[in-house]
Coordinates of C-alpha atoms and ligand atoms in Angstrom, one line a residue:
X1 CA 0.0 0.0 0.0
X2 CA 1.4 3.4 -0.9
X3 CA 1.2 6.6 1.3
X4 CA -1.8 8.0 -0.6
X5 CA -3.8 4.8 -0.1
X6 CA -2.8 4.7 3.6
X7 CA -4.6 8.1 4.2
X8 CA -7.9 6.2 3.7
X9 CA -7.1 3.3 5.9
X10 CA -4.9 4.6 8.8
X11 CA -5.9 5.0 12.4
X12 CA -4.4 5.6 15.8
X13 CA -3.2 2.3 17.2
X14 CA -3.6 1.7 20.9
X15 CA -2.7 -1.9 21.4
X16 CA 0.8 -3.3 20.6
X17 CA 2.7 -6.6 20.9
X18 CA 5.9 -6.6 23.0
X19 CA 8.0 -7.6 20.0
X20 CA 10.6 -5.0 19.1
X21 CA 10.8 -3.6 15.6
X22 CA 13.9 -5.0 13.9
X23 CA 17.1 -3.1 13.0
X24 CA 16.5 -3.3 9.2
X25 CA 13.0 -1.7 9.6
X26 CA 14.4 0.9 11.9
X27 CA 17.0 1.8 9.3
X28 CA 14.2 2.1 6.7
X29 CA 12.3 4.4 9.1
X30 CA 15.3 6.6 9.7
X31 CA 15.9 6.8 5.9
X32 CA 12.2 7.7 5.3
X33 CA 12.5 10.5 7.9
X34 CA 15.6 11.9 6.1
X35 CA 13.9 12.1 2.8
X36 CA 10.4 13.2 4.0
X37 CA 9.3 16.6 2.7
X38 CA 9.7 19.6 5.1
X39 CA 7.2 22.4 5.3
X40 CA 10.0 24.7 6.6
X41 CA 13.3 23.1 5.4
X42 CA 15.4 25.6 7.3
X43 CA 14.1 24.6 10.7
X44 CA 16.2 22.0 12.5
X45 CA 14.3 18.7 13.1
X46 CA 15.6 15.4 14.4
X47 CA 14.2 12.1 15.7
X48 CA 15.5 9.6 18.1
X49 CA 14.4 6.1 19.1
X50 CA 13.5 5.8 22.8
X51 CA 12.5 2.9 24.9
X52 CA 9.3 2.7 26.9
X53 CA 11.2 2.9 30.2
X54 CA 12.3 6.4 29.3
X55 CA 8.7 7.6 28.6
X56 CA 6.3 8.9 31.3
X57 CA 2.7 8.5 30.2
X58 CA -0.6 7.9 31.9
X59 CA -1.8 5.8 28.9
X60 CA -1.7 2.1 29.3
X61 CA -0.7 1.2 25.7
X62 CA 2.8 2.6 25.2
X63 CA 4.7 0.1 23.0
X64 CA 8.3 -1.0 23.7
X65 CA 9.7 1.7 21.4
X66 CA 8.7 5.3 20.6
X67 CA 10.0 8.0 18.3
X68 CA 11.1 11.2 20.2
X69 CA 10.9 14.4 18.1
X70 CA 13.1 17.4 18.7
X71 CA 12.9 20.9 17.2
X72 CA 12.6 24.5 18.0
X73 CA 9.7 26.0 19.9
X74 CA 8.2 28.3 17.2
X75 CA 4.8 28.3 15.4
X76 CA 6.5 27.1 12.2
X77 CA 8.5 24.4 14.0
X78 CA 5.4 22.8 15.5
X79 CA 3.6 22.9 12.1
X80 CA 6.7 21.4 10.5
X81 CA 6.7 18.5 13.1
X82 CA 3.1 17.7 12.1
X83 CA 3.9 17.9 8.4
X84 CA 7.0 15.6 8.5
X85 CA 5.9 13.1 11.2
X86 CA 2.5 12.6 9.7
X87 CA 4.3 11.4 6.5
X88 CA 6.2 9.0 8.8
X89 CA 2.9 7.9 10.5
X90 CA 1.6 7.0 7.0
X91 CA 4.8 5.3 6.1
X92 CA 4.8 3.2 9.3
X93 CA 1.2 2.1 8.7
X94 CA 1.9 1.4 5.0
X95 CA 4.6 -1.1 5.9
X96 CA 2.3 -2.9 8.4
X97 CA 3.2 -1.3 11.7
X98 CA 0.9 0.6 14.0
X99 CA 1.4 4.1 15.3
X100 CA -0.1 6.8 17.5
X101 CA 0.8 10.4 18.2
X102 CA 1.4 10.6 21.9
X103 CA 0.7 14.2 23.1
X104 CA 0.2 12.9 26.6
X105 CA 3.6 11.3 26.7
X106 CA 6.6 13.0 28.4
X107 CA 10.3 12.3 28.2
X108 CA 11.6 13.4 31.7
X109 CA 15.3 13.2 30.8
X110 CA 15.1 14.7 27.4
X111 CA 17.1 17.7 26.1
X112 CA 15.3 21.0 26.1
X113 CA 14.4 20.8 22.4
X114 CA 12.2 17.7 22.9
X115 CA 8.7 18.4 21.5
X116 CA 6.7 15.2 21.0
X117 CA 6.4 11.5 21.0
X118 CA 5.1 9.1 18.3
X119 CA 4.4 5.6 19.5
X120 CA 5.0 2.8 17.0
X121 CA 5.3 -0.9 16.8
X122 CA 3.8 -4.3 15.9
X123 CA 0.1 -3.6 16.3
X124 CA -2.7 -5.9 17.5
X125 CA -5.2 -3.8 15.6
X126 CA -6.1 -3.8 11.9
X127 CA -6.3 -0.7 9.7
X128 CA -9.6 0.8 8.8
X129 CA -11.4 -0.9 6.0
X130 CA -12.5 2.4 4.4
X131 CA -13.7 5.9 4.7
X132 CA -17.0 5.0 6.5
X133 CA -15.0 4.2 9.6
X134 CA -13.6 7.8 10.0
X135 CA -15.4 10.1 12.4
X136 CA -14.8 13.5 10.7
X137 CA -16.6 16.7 9.6
X138 CA -18.2 16.9 6.2
X139 CA -16.3 18.5 3.3
X140 CA -18.8 21.4 3.4
X141 CA -17.7 22.2 7.0
X142 CA -14.0 22.5 6.3
X143 CA -14.0 25.0 3.4
X144 CA -15.9 28.0 2.0
X145 CA -16.7 26.0 -1.1
X146 CA -17.1 22.2 -1.0
X147 CA -14.0 20.9 -2.8
X148 CA -13.5 17.2 -3.3
X149 CA -9.8 17.7 -3.6
X150 CA -9.7 18.4 0.1
X151 CA -10.9 14.9 1.0
X152 CA -7.4 13.8 2.2
X153 CA -7.3 16.9 4.5
X154 CA -10.7 16.1 5.8
X155 CA -9.5 12.6 6.9
X156 CA -6.4 13.9 8.7
X157 CA -6.1 13.1 12.4
X158 CA -5.9 15.8 15.1
X159 CA -5.0 15.6 18.8
X160 CA -8.6 15.5 20.1
X161 CA -10.2 15.0 16.7
X162 CA -11.5 18.6 16.6
X163 CA -10.2 19.1 13.0
X164 CA -9.3 22.7 13.5
X165 CA -8.6 23.5 9.8
X166 CA -10.6 25.7 7.4
X167 CA -9.8 26.4 3.7
X168 CA -10.8 29.6 1.8
X169 CA -10.5 29.6 -2.0
X170 CA -9.1 32.5 -4.0
X171 CA -8.9 31.7 -7.7
X172 CA -6.5 28.7 -7.9
X173 CA -5.1 29.3 -4.4
X174 CA -6.3 28.0 -1.0
X175 CA -5.8 30.0 2.1
X176 CA -5.4 27.7 5.1
X177 CA -6.7 28.8 8.5
X178 CA -6.9 27.3 12.0
X179 CA -9.7 27.8 14.5
X180 CA -8.6 30.7 16.8
X181 CA -10.6 29.3 19.7
X182 CA -8.8 25.9 19.5
X183 CA -5.4 27.7 19.0
X184 CA -5.9 29.6 22.3
X185 CA -7.1 26.6 24.3
X186 CA -4.4 26.2 26.9
X187 CA -5.0 22.5 27.4
X188 CA -4.1 21.7 23.8
X189 CA -0.9 23.7 23.9
X190 CA 1.0 23.6 20.6
X191 CA -0.7 20.4 19.5
X192 CA -3.1 22.4 17.3
X193 CA -0.2 23.6 15.3
X194 CA 0.9 20.0 14.8
X195 CA -2.6 19.2 13.7
X196 CA -2.3 21.9 11.0
X197 CA 0.9 20.4 9.7
X198 CA -0.7 17.0 9.7
X199 CA -3.6 18.2 7.6
X200 CA -1.2 19.9 5.1
X201 CA 0.9 16.7 4.9
X202 CA -2.1 14.7 3.7
X203 CA -2.5 17.3 0.9
X204 CA 1.2 17.1 0.1
X205 CA 1.2 13.3 0.0
X206 CA -1.9 13.3 -2.3
X207 CA -0.7 16.0 -4.7
X208 CA 3.2 15.8 -4.4
X209 CA 3.8 17.2 -7.9
X210 CA 1.8 20.4 -7.4
X211 CA 1.7 21.0 -3.7
X212 CA 3.3 24.4 -2.8
X213 CA 3.0 26.3 0.5
X214 CA 3.8 29.9 1.3
X215 CA 2.6 32.8 3.4
X216 CA 1.1 36.0 2.0
X217 CA -1.3 38.8 2.9
X218 CA -4.4 36.7 3.1
X219 CA -7.9 38.1 3.9
X220 CA -8.8 38.1 7.6
X221 CA -11.5 35.6 8.6
X222 CA -13.6 35.9 11.7
X223 CA -12.7 33.3 14.3
X224 CA -9.8 32.0 12.3
X225 CA -6.0 32.4 12.3
X226 CA -4.1 32.4 9.0
X227 CA -1.5 29.6 8.7
X228 CA -0.4 29.8 5.0
X229 CA -1.5 29.5 1.4
X230 CA -1.3 26.4 -0.8
X231 CA -1.7 25.4 -4.3
X232 CA -2.6 21.7 -4.8
Ligands
FMN301 C1 -0.8 15.9 18.0 C2 -1.6 14.7 18.4 C3 -1.5 14.2 19.7 C4 -2.2 13.0 20.1 N1 -2.0 12.6 21.3 C5 -2.7 11.4 21.7 C6 -2.5 10.9 23.0 O1 -1.8 11.4 23.8 N2 -3.2 9.7 23.3 C7 -4.0 9.1 22.4 O2 -4.6 8.1 22.7 N3 -4.2 9.6 21.2 C8 -3.5 10.7 20.8 N4 -3.7 11.2 19.5 C9 -4.6 10.5 18.6 C10 -5.9 11.3 18.3 O3 -6.7 11.2 19.4 C11 -6.5 10.7 17.0 O4 -5.6 11.0 15.9 C12 -7.8 11.3 16.6 O5 -8.8 11.0 17.6 C13 -8.3 10.8 15.3 O6 -8.4 9.4 15.3 P1 -7.5 8.5 14.2 O7 -6.1 8.9 14.4 O8 -7.8 7.1 14.6 O9 -8.0 8.8 12.8 C14 -3.0 12.4 19.1 C15 -3.1 12.9 17.8 C16 -2.4 14.0 17.4 C17 -2.5 14.5 16.0

């Protein structure tokens, strides 16, 4: 299964076997991370494998290994994390592993640029069988004009599944916005920015030849915060 197809089948996995992922697969995962597209190529970003014993998490399903993500603490860096590691989430599930973003996970001994954990491993759960299994907003709720090209964005995962994205068309461009209310919700912290990067990554994966992202003077929208503009 390729990454595009995985968008329509993936899910958050919350039940893992104790078996470790082998060295060869880990090398493939690192290589995929190196070649994954960046939303902001100039922002430093790195990953490290960590063991469950290093992770502090109230959730009962943490697998034997996790990926720790390190970057700067800026708006763009958090969006970049979502953009790059959602490609990795799709890659992991495309090769038969399970994965789950772990916003509730902490890494007590981590360096100060630690930002996020991604759980992964041999999953006890199956992928989704199709689109009907996704609990998501309708296409008409995520854009000013219903646009079937946004289906991969519609299916993107978000930290508490609140799908904070909204698209506004202007000729061939799409301005991308985030719900200001969710952006300001303290409990969610920077995870909303990761969500925005995740949503954009599904569009990049679906339209790799044409996807471009930049910032410009976009029209203000009530209740929404501008993130950037894309062409797909
Ligand atoms: C940034 C981020 C953080 C998340 N943190 C957690 C978490 O700590 N625990 C958990 O069980 N799920 C977590 N999730 C998974 C979401 O709850 C899940 O993606 C969402 O409900 C949609 O479901 P799906 O991924 O199965 O499509 C997180 C997802 C994202 C994008």
